[in-house]
């Protein structure tokens, strides 16, 4: 059995401000019923193609669990994924597809997907 966390692709449900100093694993819950319109695709890591995401249907909406500071561990409760966000000024806009590491029990996350570097809006 592969010990690595499973990676899925999700659609960000609201604008997320980035940390200018470091990349972030942003805690989130998933809504598999909500159909969000994907407005922005992230840039893929080497070896992956944009068609991998464009052809994917029914991506879940990822909803932030709230403030992400380390003293707010209650935001970990109920979190199903850690969205992989880059460091930098600006934000990741609602509708952007990002990669997320599964930390909850998701039986549909049986495939390891490539990481996505989302487009940053400044």
PDB file of C-alpha atoms in Angstrom:
ATOM      1  CA  UNK A   1       0.000   0.000   0.000  1.00  0.00           C
ATOM      2  CA  UNK A   2       1.301   3.439  -0.985  1.00  0.00           C
ATOM      3  CA  UNK A   3       1.881   5.539   2.190  1.00  0.00           C
ATOM      4  CA  UNK A   4       1.662   8.917   0.420  1.00  0.00           C
ATOM      5  CA  UNK A   5      -1.429  11.067   0.781  1.00  0.00           C
ATOM      6  CA  UNK A   6      -3.722  10.889  -2.244  1.00  0.00           C
ATOM      7  CA  UNK A   7      -3.976  13.979  -4.429  1.00  0.00           C
ATOM      8  CA  UNK A   8      -7.233  15.148  -6.023  1.00  0.00           C
ATOM      9  CA  UNK A   9      -8.192  18.206  -8.049  1.00  0.00           C
ATOM     10  CA  UNK A  10     -10.743  20.611  -6.593  1.00  0.00           C
ATOM     11  CA  UNK A  11     -12.404  23.891  -7.565  1.00  0.00           C
ATOM     12  CA  UNK A  12     -11.843  26.764  -5.124  1.00  0.00           C
ATOM     13  CA  UNK A  13     -15.273  28.015  -3.965  1.00  0.00           C
ATOM     14  CA  UNK A  14     -14.145  31.518  -2.918  1.00  0.00           C
ATOM     15  CA  UNK A  15     -11.190  33.861  -3.409  1.00  0.00           C
ATOM     16  CA  UNK A  16      -8.233  32.834  -1.201  1.00  0.00           C
ATOM     17  CA  UNK A  17      -5.550  35.332  -0.166  1.00  0.00           C
ATOM     18  CA  UNK A  18      -2.030  33.935  -0.466  1.00  0.00           C
ATOM     19  CA  UNK A  19       0.720  34.071   2.147  1.00  0.00           C
ATOM     20  CA  UNK A  20       3.543  36.215   0.682  1.00  0.00           C
ATOM     21  CA  UNK A  21       6.230  34.359   2.670  1.00  0.00           C
ATOM     22  CA  UNK A  22       5.538  30.647   2.181  1.00  0.00           C
ATOM     23  CA  UNK A  23       3.400  28.065   0.379  1.00  0.00           C
ATOM     24  CA  UNK A  24       0.334  26.923   2.267  1.00  0.00           C
ATOM     25  CA  UNK A  25      -1.651  23.756   2.821  1.00  0.00           C
ATOM     26  CA  UNK A  26      -5.109  25.298   3.211  1.00  0.00           C
ATOM     27  CA  UNK A  27      -7.646  23.183   5.134  1.00  0.00           C
ATOM     28  CA  UNK A  28     -10.945  22.628   3.343  1.00  0.00           C
ATOM     29  CA  UNK A  29     -14.079  20.526   3.139  1.00  0.00           C
ATOM     30  CA  UNK A  30     -15.437  19.144  -0.120  1.00  0.00           C
ATOM     31  CA  UNK A  31     -18.868  19.440  -1.673  1.00  0.00           C
ATOM     32  CA  UNK A  32     -19.300  16.822  -4.397  1.00  0.00           C
ATOM     33  CA  UNK A  33     -22.840  18.014  -5.237  1.00  0.00           C
ATOM     34  CA  UNK A  34     -22.005  21.671  -5.950  1.00  0.00           C
ATOM     35  CA  UNK A  35     -21.237  22.393  -9.591  1.00  0.00           C
ATOM     36  CA  UNK A  36     -18.844  25.337  -9.856  1.00  0.00           C
ATOM     37  CA  UNK A  37     -17.830  26.821 -13.173  1.00  0.00           C
ATOM     38  CA  UNK A  38     -14.107  26.490 -13.639  1.00  0.00           C
ATOM     39  CA  UNK A  39     -12.807  29.874 -14.770  1.00  0.00           C
ATOM     40  CA  UNK A  40      -9.064  29.348 -14.369  1.00  0.00           C
ATOM     41  CA  UNK A  41      -6.845  26.316 -14.723  1.00  0.00           C
ATOM     42  CA  UNK A  42      -3.598  26.178 -12.809  1.00  0.00           C
ATOM     43  CA  UNK A  43      -0.311  25.564 -14.593  1.00  0.00           C
ATOM     44  CA  UNK A  44       0.691  21.927 -14.352  1.00  0.00           C
ATOM     45  CA  UNK A  45       3.951  20.552 -13.112  1.00  0.00           C
ATOM     46  CA  UNK A  46       6.272  19.093 -15.788  1.00  0.00           C
ATOM     47  CA  UNK A  47       4.923  15.903 -17.328  1.00  0.00           C
ATOM     48  CA  UNK A  48       1.225  16.745 -17.006  1.00  0.00           C
ATOM     49  CA  UNK A  49      -1.027  18.366 -19.578  1.00  0.00           C
ATOM     50  CA  UNK A  50      -3.854  20.865 -19.250  1.00  0.00           C
ATOM     51  CA  UNK A  51      -6.117  18.312 -20.952  1.00  0.00           C
ATOM     52  CA  UNK A  52      -5.889  16.190 -17.795  1.00  0.00           C
ATOM     53  CA  UNK A  53      -7.955  18.777 -15.910  1.00  0.00           C
ATOM     54  CA  UNK A  54     -10.078  20.034 -18.815  1.00  0.00           C
ATOM     55  CA  UNK A  55     -11.335  16.515 -19.468  1.00  0.00           C
ATOM     56  CA  UNK A  56     -12.091  15.875 -15.796  1.00  0.00           C
ATOM     57  CA  UNK A  57     -15.785  16.219 -14.994  1.00  0.00           C
ATOM     58  CA  UNK A  58     -17.518  16.794 -11.681  1.00  0.00           C
ATOM     59  CA  UNK A  59     -14.657  18.265  -9.700  1.00  0.00           C
ATOM     60  CA  UNK A  60     -15.742  18.902  -6.112  1.00  0.00           C
ATOM     61  CA  UNK A  61     -16.015  22.405  -4.692  1.00  0.00           C
ATOM     62  CA  UNK A  62     -13.487  23.053  -1.904  1.00  0.00           C
ATOM     63  CA  UNK A  63     -14.711  25.250   0.959  1.00  0.00           C
ATOM     64  CA  UNK A  64     -12.162  26.772   3.342  1.00  0.00           C
ATOM     65  CA  UNK A  65     -12.585  25.763   6.985  1.00  0.00           C
ATOM     66  CA  UNK A  66     -11.880  29.357   8.035  1.00  0.00           C
ATOM     67  CA  UNK A  67      -8.836  31.062   9.509  1.00  0.00           C
ATOM     68  CA  UNK A  68      -5.745  28.959   8.883  1.00  0.00           C
ATOM     69  CA  UNK A  69      -3.461  30.169  11.695  1.00  0.00           C
ATOM     70  CA  UNK A  70      -1.838  27.408  13.750  1.00  0.00           C
ATOM     71  CA  UNK A  71      -3.740  28.407  16.896  1.00  0.00           C
ATOM     72  CA  UNK A  72      -7.040  27.579  15.121  1.00  0.00           C
ATOM     73  CA  UNK A  73      -6.738  23.811  15.184  1.00  0.00           C
ATOM     74  CA  UNK A  74     -10.519  23.572  15.328  1.00  0.00           C
ATOM     75  CA  UNK A  75     -10.421  24.344  11.593  1.00  0.00           C
ATOM     76  CA  UNK A  76      -8.771  20.906  11.197  1.00  0.00           C
ATOM     77  CA  UNK A  77     -11.899  19.262  12.518  1.00  0.00           C
ATOM     78  CA  UNK A  78     -13.998  18.212   9.582  1.00  0.00           C
ATOM     79  CA  UNK A  79     -11.306  19.092   7.036  1.00  0.00           C
ATOM     80  CA  UNK A  80     -11.119  16.540   4.228  1.00  0.00           C
ATOM     81  CA  UNK A  81      -8.299  17.992   2.141  1.00  0.00           C
ATOM     82  CA  UNK A  82      -5.314  20.317   2.279  1.00  0.00           C
ATOM     83  CA  UNK A  83      -5.382  22.583  -0.790  1.00  0.00           C
ATOM     84  CA  UNK A  84      -1.861  23.182  -2.127  1.00  0.00           C
ATOM     85  CA  UNK A  85      -1.472  26.951  -2.546  1.00  0.00           C
ATOM     86  CA  UNK A  86       1.684  28.765  -3.699  1.00  0.00           C
ATOM     87  CA  UNK A  87       3.343  31.584  -1.786  1.00  0.00           C
ATOM     88  CA  UNK A  88       3.174  35.089  -3.096  1.00  0.00           C
ATOM     89  CA  UNK A  89       1.228  38.302  -3.235  1.00  0.00           C
ATOM     90  CA  UNK A  90      -2.296  38.219  -4.546  1.00  0.00           C
ATOM     91  CA  UNK A  91      -4.914  35.524  -4.401  1.00  0.00           C
ATOM     92  CA  UNK A  92      -6.252  32.380  -5.984  1.00  0.00           C
ATOM     93  CA  UNK A  93      -9.617  33.290  -7.512  1.00  0.00           C
ATOM     94  CA  UNK A  94     -12.915  31.482  -7.043  1.00  0.00           C
ATOM     95  CA  UNK A  95     -13.305  28.850  -9.764  1.00  0.00           C
ATOM     96  CA  UNK A  96      -9.585  28.037  -9.984  1.00  0.00           C
ATOM     97  CA  UNK A  97      -8.658  24.350 -10.091  1.00  0.00           C
ATOM     98  CA  UNK A  98      -5.994  23.434  -7.522  1.00  0.00           C
ATOM     99  CA  UNK A  99      -4.525  20.185  -6.272  1.00  0.00           C
ATOM    100  CA  UNK A 100      -5.369  19.011  -2.766  1.00  0.00           C
ATOM    101  CA  UNK A 101      -4.028  16.289  -0.495  1.00  0.00           C
ATOM    102  CA  UNK A 102      -6.702  14.022   0.944  1.00  0.00           C
ATOM    103  CA  UNK A 103      -6.611  13.810   4.746  1.00  0.00           C
ATOM    104  CA  UNK A 104     -10.163  12.513   5.233  1.00  0.00           C
ATOM    105  CA  UNK A 105     -11.740   9.212   4.265  1.00  0.00           C
ATOM    106  CA  UNK A 106     -12.605   9.647   0.582  1.00  0.00           C
ATOM    107  CA  UNK A 107     -13.150   6.353  -1.171  1.00  0.00           C
ATOM    108  CA  UNK A 108     -13.235   8.094  -4.576  1.00  0.00           C
ATOM    109  CA  UNK A 109      -9.652   9.373  -4.190  1.00  0.00           C
ATOM    110  CA  UNK A 110      -7.991   6.177  -5.376  1.00  0.00           C
ATOM    111  CA  UNK A 111      -5.931   7.818  -8.132  1.00  0.00           C
ATOM    112  CA  UNK A 112      -2.831   9.946  -7.544  1.00  0.00           C
ATOM    113  CA  UNK A 113      -3.196  13.110  -9.655  1.00  0.00           C
ATOM    114  CA  UNK A 114      -0.475  15.632 -10.610  1.00  0.00           C
ATOM    115  CA  UNK A 115       0.125  18.775  -8.584  1.00  0.00           C
ATOM    116  CA  UNK A 116      -1.249  22.028  -9.992  1.00  0.00           C
ATOM    117  CA  UNK A 117       0.329  25.466  -9.584  1.00  0.00           C
ATOM    118  CA  UNK A 118      -2.696  27.782  -9.704  1.00  0.00           C
ATOM    119  CA  UNK A 119      -2.691  31.095 -11.525  1.00  0.00           C
ATOM    120  CA  UNK A 120      -2.246  33.933  -9.038  1.00  0.00           C
ATOM    121  CA  UNK A 121      -4.344  37.079  -9.399  1.00  0.00           C
ATOM    122  CA  UNK A 122      -2.450  40.218  -8.354  1.00  0.00           C
TER     123      UNK A 122
END
